[in-house]
Short mmCIF file of C-alpha atoms in Angstrom, two decimals:
data_model
loop_
_atom_site.label_atom_id
_atom_site.label_comp_id
_atom_site.label_asym_id
_atom_site.label_seq_id
_atom_site.Cartn_x
_atom_site.Cartn_y
_atom_site.Cartn_z
CA MET A 14 -26.23 -18.26 -61.88
CA PRO A 15 -22.60 -19.98 -61.15
CA SER A 16 -22.53 -22.83 -58.62
CA VAL A 17 -22.03 -22.43 -55.35
CA GLU A 18 -18.43 -23.91 -53.84
CA ALA A 19 -19.81 -24.68 -50.46
CA SER A 20 -19.78 -27.98 -48.11
CA THR A 21 -21.28 -28.34 -45.17
CA GLY A 22 -19.27 -31.64 -44.38
CA GLU A 23 -19.15 -33.39 -41.32
CA GLU A 24 -20.02 -31.56 -38.17
CA SER A 25 -18.55 -32.55 -35.19
CA ALA A 26 -19.08 -31.29 -31.64
CA THR A 27 -15.45 -32.32 -30.25
CA SER A 28 -13.29 -29.33 -29.08
CA ILE A 29 -9.98 -28.73 -30.11
CA GLU A 30 -7.47 -29.82 -27.86
CA PRO A 31 -4.45 -27.51 -26.63
CA HIS A 32 -1.82 -29.39 -28.80
CA HIS A 33 -3.85 -28.67 -31.79
CA ARG A 34 -3.31 -25.13 -31.24
CA TRP A 35 -1.58 -23.15 -34.15
CA SER A 36 1.59 -21.44 -34.14
CA ARG A 37 1.97 -18.17 -35.62
CA SER A 38 5.62 -18.60 -36.25
CA ALA A 39 4.81 -21.67 -38.06
CA PRO A 40 4.98 -21.75 -41.83
CA ALA A 41 1.89 -20.24 -43.54
CA PRO A 42 -0.05 -22.89 -45.34
CA ALA A 43 -0.12 -23.16 -49.76
CA PRO A 44 -2.49 -20.20 -50.92
CA ALA A 45 -5.85 -21.33 -52.59
CA ALA A 46 -5.75 -22.38 -56.05
CA ALA A 47 -5.52 -19.85 -58.89
CA GLY A 48 -4.78 -17.37 -56.02
CA ARG A 49 -8.40 -17.56 -54.61
CA ILE A 50 -9.10 -16.65 -50.81
CA ARG A 51 -10.22 -19.60 -48.70
CA VAL A 52 -13.36 -18.84 -46.75
CA LEU A 53 -14.83 -20.67 -44.20
CA VAL A 54 -18.58 -19.17 -43.40
CA VAL A 55 -19.97 -20.26 -39.62
CA GLU A 56 -23.56 -19.60 -39.67
CA PRO A 57 -26.43 -21.83 -37.95
CA ARG A 58 -29.07 -20.33 -40.19
CA ARG A 59 -29.38 -22.20 -43.66
CA ILE A 60 -30.95 -19.48 -45.74
CA TYR A 61 -28.41 -16.81 -44.69
CA ALA A 62 -25.18 -19.23 -45.14
CA THR A 63 -26.35 -20.26 -48.67
CA MET A 64 -27.00 -16.53 -49.44
CA LEU A 65 -23.48 -15.67 -47.95
CA ALA A 66 -21.75 -18.42 -49.71
CA ARG A 67 -23.01 -17.31 -53.28
CA HIS A 68 -22.10 -13.79 -52.63
CA LEU A 69 -18.51 -15.02 -51.96
CA HIS A 70 -18.22 -17.36 -54.61
CA ALA A 71 -19.43 -14.78 -57.05
CA GLY A 72 -16.54 -12.75 -55.66
CA ASP A 73 -14.20 -15.12 -56.50
CA PHE A 74 -13.66 -16.54 -53.12
CA THR A 75 -13.42 -20.22 -52.30
CA VAL A 76 -16.12 -21.11 -49.77
CA GLU A 77 -16.52 -23.56 -47.12
CA VAL A 78 -19.86 -23.76 -44.81
CA ARG A 79 -20.02 -24.67 -41.39
CA HIS A 80 -23.50 -24.83 -39.67
CA SER A 81 -22.34 -25.77 -36.31
CA TYR A 82 -19.99 -23.77 -34.21
CA ASP A 83 -18.31 -26.56 -32.51
CA GLY A 84 -18.40 -28.02 -35.80
CA ALA A 85 -16.47 -25.20 -37.36
CA VAL A 86 -13.78 -25.01 -34.80
CA SER A 87 -13.12 -29.12 -35.00
CA ASP A 88 -12.78 -28.56 -38.66
CA LEU A 89 -10.37 -25.49 -38.77
CA ARG A 90 -7.16 -27.74 -39.07
CA ASP A 91 -8.47 -29.82 -41.94
CA LEU A 92 -9.75 -26.83 -43.57
CA ASP A 93 -7.12 -24.31 -43.18
CA PRO A 94 -8.88 -21.22 -44.13
CA ASP A 95 -7.34 -17.82 -45.04
CA VAL A 96 -10.34 -15.73 -43.49
CA VAL A 97 -13.25 -16.97 -41.30
CA VAL A 98 -16.78 -15.11 -41.46
CA VAL A 99 -18.90 -15.44 -38.64
CA CYS A 100 -22.24 -14.21 -38.21
CA ALA A 101 -21.97 -13.83 -34.85
CA GLY A 102 -25.47 -12.13 -34.30
CA PRO A 103 -26.65 -10.96 -30.80
CA HIS A 104 -25.95 -14.06 -29.02
CA GLU A 105 -23.10 -14.71 -26.66
CA VAL A 106 -22.02 -18.29 -28.16
CA GLY A 107 -21.28 -16.31 -31.66
CA LEU A 108 -19.57 -13.91 -29.79
CA ALA A 109 -17.35 -16.46 -28.17
CA LEU A 110 -16.76 -18.16 -31.39
CA VAL A 111 -14.80 -15.05 -32.66
CA ASP A 112 -12.53 -15.03 -29.70
CA ARG A 113 -12.20 -18.79 -29.66
CA ILE A 114 -11.06 -18.93 -33.43
CA ARG A 115 -8.42 -16.15 -32.61
CA HIS A 116 -7.13 -18.33 -29.89
CA VAL A 117 -6.82 -21.65 -31.99
CA SER A 118 -6.48 -20.65 -35.59
CA ARG A 119 -4.04 -18.93 -37.97
CA ALA A 120 -7.11 -17.41 -39.83
CA ALA A 121 -8.17 -13.81 -39.89
CA VAL A 122 -11.53 -13.13 -38.38
CA VAL A 123 -14.60 -11.19 -39.90
CA ALA A 124 -17.61 -10.86 -37.62
CA LEU A 125 -20.58 -9.97 -39.27
CA ASP A 126 -24.32 -8.64 -37.99
CA ASP A 127 -27.73 -9.41 -38.96
CA THR A 128 -28.04 -6.25 -40.49
CA VAL A 129 -25.43 -6.96 -42.70
CA LEU A 130 -26.86 -10.42 -43.52
CA SER A 131 -30.28 -9.00 -44.35
CA SER A 132 -28.68 -6.11 -46.49
CA LEU A 133 -27.17 -9.12 -48.56
CA LEU A 134 -30.34 -11.23 -48.62
CA ALA A 135 -32.45 -8.46 -49.82
CA ASN A 136 -29.91 -8.46 -53.17
CA ALA A 137 -30.92 -11.31 -55.32
CA ASP A 138 -28.09 -10.80 -57.57
CA PRO A 139 -24.77 -12.54 -56.12
CA GLY A 140 -21.86 -10.46 -55.84
CA HIS A 141 -23.14 -7.06 -57.58
CA SER A 142 -24.20 -4.86 -54.81
CA PRO A 143 -22.49 -2.51 -52.81
CA GLU A 144 -22.63 -4.40 -49.53
CA ALA A 145 -21.30 -7.45 -51.33
CA ASP A 146 -18.45 -5.37 -52.41
CA MET A 147 -18.08 -4.07 -49.08
CA LEU A 148 -17.64 -7.43 -47.55
CA GLY A 149 -15.21 -8.23 -50.12
CA ARG A 150 -13.17 -5.56 -49.08
CA ARG A 151 -13.47 -6.40 -45.69
CA ILE A 152 -12.06 -9.70 -45.95
CA ARG A 153 -9.22 -8.69 -48.10
CA HIS A 154 -8.41 -6.12 -45.56
CA ALA A 155 -8.61 -8.09 -42.49
CA LEU A 156 -6.23 -10.70 -44.34
CA ARG A 157 -3.78 -7.77 -45.04
CA ARG A 158 -3.80 -6.75 -41.82
CA TYR A 159 -3.67 -10.09 -40.48
CA GLY A 160 -0.23 -10.61 -42.83
CA ALA A 161 1.61 -7.46 -41.21
CA ALA A 162 0.53 -8.76 -37.68
CA ASP A 163 2.07 -12.17 -38.77
CA ALA A 164 5.31 -10.79 -39.92
CA ILE A 165 5.79 -9.14 -36.78
CA ASP A 166 5.24 -12.11 -34.91
CA ALA A 167 7.63 -14.34 -37.26
CA GLY A 168 10.12 -11.55 -37.62
CA GLY A 169 10.53 -10.43 -33.71
CA GLY A 170 9.26 -6.82 -34.41
CA GLY A 171 8.87 -6.07 -37.87
CA SER A 172 9.82 -2.87 -39.67
CA ARG A 173 9.31 0.66 -38.18
CA ALA A 174 6.68 1.25 -40.85
CA VAL A 175 4.79 -1.67 -39.63
CA GLN A 176 4.67 -0.67 -36.31
CA ARG A 177 3.46 2.97 -37.18
CA ARG A 178 -0.28 2.67 -38.19
CA GLU A 179 -1.89 5.55 -39.71
CA ILE A 180 -5.93 5.88 -39.56
CA ALA A 181 -7.41 8.84 -40.76
CA ASP A 182 -5.77 11.70 -38.93
CA LEU A 183 -4.17 9.65 -36.05
CA VAL A 184 -1.11 7.92 -35.93
CA ILE A 185 -0.27 4.87 -33.72
CA ASP A 186 3.37 4.54 -32.91
CA LEU A 187 3.49 1.00 -31.20
CA ALA A 188 6.96 0.89 -30.70
CA ALA A 189 7.08 4.42 -28.76
CA HIS A 190 3.44 3.53 -27.26
CA ARG A 191 2.36 7.08 -28.39
CA VAL A 192 -0.60 8.36 -30.44
CA TYR A 193 -0.63 11.50 -32.38
CA GLN A 194 -3.49 13.36 -33.99
CA ARG A 195 -2.72 15.61 -36.75
CA GLY A 196 0.68 16.02 -35.25
CA THR A 197 -0.17 16.39 -31.87
CA VAL A 198 0.71 13.80 -29.02
CA ILE A 199 -2.71 12.63 -27.32
CA ALA A 200 -1.76 11.38 -23.75
CA LEU A 201 -3.37 8.05 -23.37
CA THR A 202 -3.17 6.07 -20.19
CA ARG A 203 -1.46 2.15 -20.73
CA LEU A 204 -5.26 0.85 -20.87
CA GLU A 205 -6.50 3.42 -23.15
CA PHE A 206 -3.67 3.06 -25.45
CA ALA A 207 -3.89 -0.88 -25.26
CA ILE A 208 -7.57 -0.57 -26.63
CA LEU A 209 -6.54 1.69 -29.25
CA ALA A 210 -3.78 -0.38 -30.34
CA ALA A 211 -6.17 -3.40 -30.39
CA LEU A 212 -8.70 -1.72 -32.56
CA SER A 213 -5.88 -0.35 -35.05
CA GLU A 214 -4.92 -3.95 -36.00
CA SER A 215 -8.21 -4.64 -38.02
CA PRO A 216 -9.91 -0.93 -38.59
CA GLY A 217 -13.49 -1.76 -39.41
CA GLU A 218 -13.86 -5.21 -37.79
CA PRO A 219 -15.22 -5.52 -34.28
CA LEU A 220 -13.41 -6.67 -31.52
CA THR A 221 -15.86 -8.28 -28.80
CA CYS A 222 -15.61 -6.86 -25.19
CA ARG A 223 -14.53 -10.17 -23.79
CA HIS A 224 -11.40 -10.11 -26.05
CA LEU A 225 -10.82 -6.73 -25.29
CA GLN A 226 -11.17 -7.54 -21.30
CA ALA A 227 -8.49 -10.68 -22.18
CA ILE A 228 -6.48 -7.65 -23.65
CA LEU A 229 -6.81 -5.55 -20.69
CA TRP A 230 -6.46 -7.84 -17.59
CA GLY A 231 -6.15 -11.13 -18.71
CA THR A 232 -8.30 -14.32 -18.86
CA SER A 233 -9.67 -13.29 -15.34
CA HIS A 234 -11.44 -10.30 -16.66
CA ALA A 235 -11.23 -8.62 -13.56
CA GLY A 236 -11.86 -5.26 -14.91
CA GLY A 237 -15.43 -5.95 -16.07
CA ARG A 238 -17.37 -5.07 -19.07
CA SER A 239 -18.39 -1.84 -16.93
CA ALA A 240 -14.96 -0.95 -16.32
CA LEU A 241 -13.87 -1.65 -20.11
CA GLY A 242 -16.55 0.88 -21.01
CA VAL A 243 -15.13 3.63 -18.78
CA HIS A 244 -12.00 3.39 -20.76
CA VAL A 245 -13.55 3.42 -23.80
CA SER A 246 -15.50 6.92 -22.77
CA ASN A 247 -11.99 8.13 -21.55
CA LEU A 248 -10.58 7.31 -24.90
CA ARG A 249 -13.18 8.78 -27.06
CA ARG A 250 -13.05 12.07 -25.08
CA LYS A 251 -9.18 12.43 -25.28
CA LEU A 252 -9.78 11.61 -29.00
CA GLY A 253 -12.68 14.35 -29.21
CA ASP A 254 -14.70 11.71 -30.59
CA ASP A 255 -18.59 11.48 -30.59
CA PRO A 256 -20.05 8.38 -29.40
CA VAL A 257 -23.10 9.03 -31.32
CA LEU A 258 -21.50 9.78 -34.94
CA PRO A 259 -18.07 8.41 -34.14
CA ARG A 260 -14.92 9.26 -36.35
CA TYR A 261 -12.47 6.92 -34.75
CA VAL A 262 -14.21 4.48 -31.90
CA ARG A 263 -17.61 2.92 -32.68
CA THR A 264 -19.67 0.67 -30.63
CA VAL A 265 -21.20 -2.41 -32.34
CA ARG A 266 -23.88 -3.17 -30.29
CA GLY A 267 -24.27 -6.86 -29.29
CA LEU A 268 -20.58 -7.27 -30.22
CA GLY A 269 -18.19 -4.92 -29.11
CA TYR A 270 -15.92 -2.16 -30.39
CA CYS A 271 -14.04 -1.14 -33.74
CA LEU A 272 -12.05 1.46 -34.83
CA VAL A 273 -13.86 3.17 -37.98
CA GLY A 274 -11.60 2.20 -40.98
#
């Protein structure tokens, strides 16, 4: 078994001050050595963190581990990861960390729940399981989606191709604020479109309810989680989606929603 390239490092509880926040227009960091993707794993439970690091290292990722949420945030600038894998679990502090990282870092974020972690832990052969392969694909997909969003921010709008996202039988035209389903325009409200556009940035990756509320109503969260649920239900209805067996918008219990990728 190969050795694990993981380090717990010093874990400080110091928060990042506003002047440390990343600018998306800043130059991207140099790629990892030999083209390997730098992954920061944030997981307080050491057995899960060690297992996850082994699977990622076997998948040819460079891995750092932090067991403290505050320590992970304070070390983001020095570690400069390409992707942060957050084991969010059912706890609010884990969900808040996902939003916090997106606010202060250029890194893409992949949120895992305990179901995924348990399936990885059950496989004793690092990197050789459907779950490990899926995790690798999720990380690379999140990085590709992030790169497209970063190009739009840096280039002042990006290309027409980037602004038209095709997912399953949906075409989401960000420039025209229109959604097509099998060629037919679906009439959505402004908030419904905003939800779908946000989820389409990283299909398969969940967005927290808190993050979606901030997109719709700002940091005041004036609409509340129940109002968000109403808008998601209306979006599903217009797309002909079934919340029990979703084709488009899936509920991630204890976390938020994701677009089925």
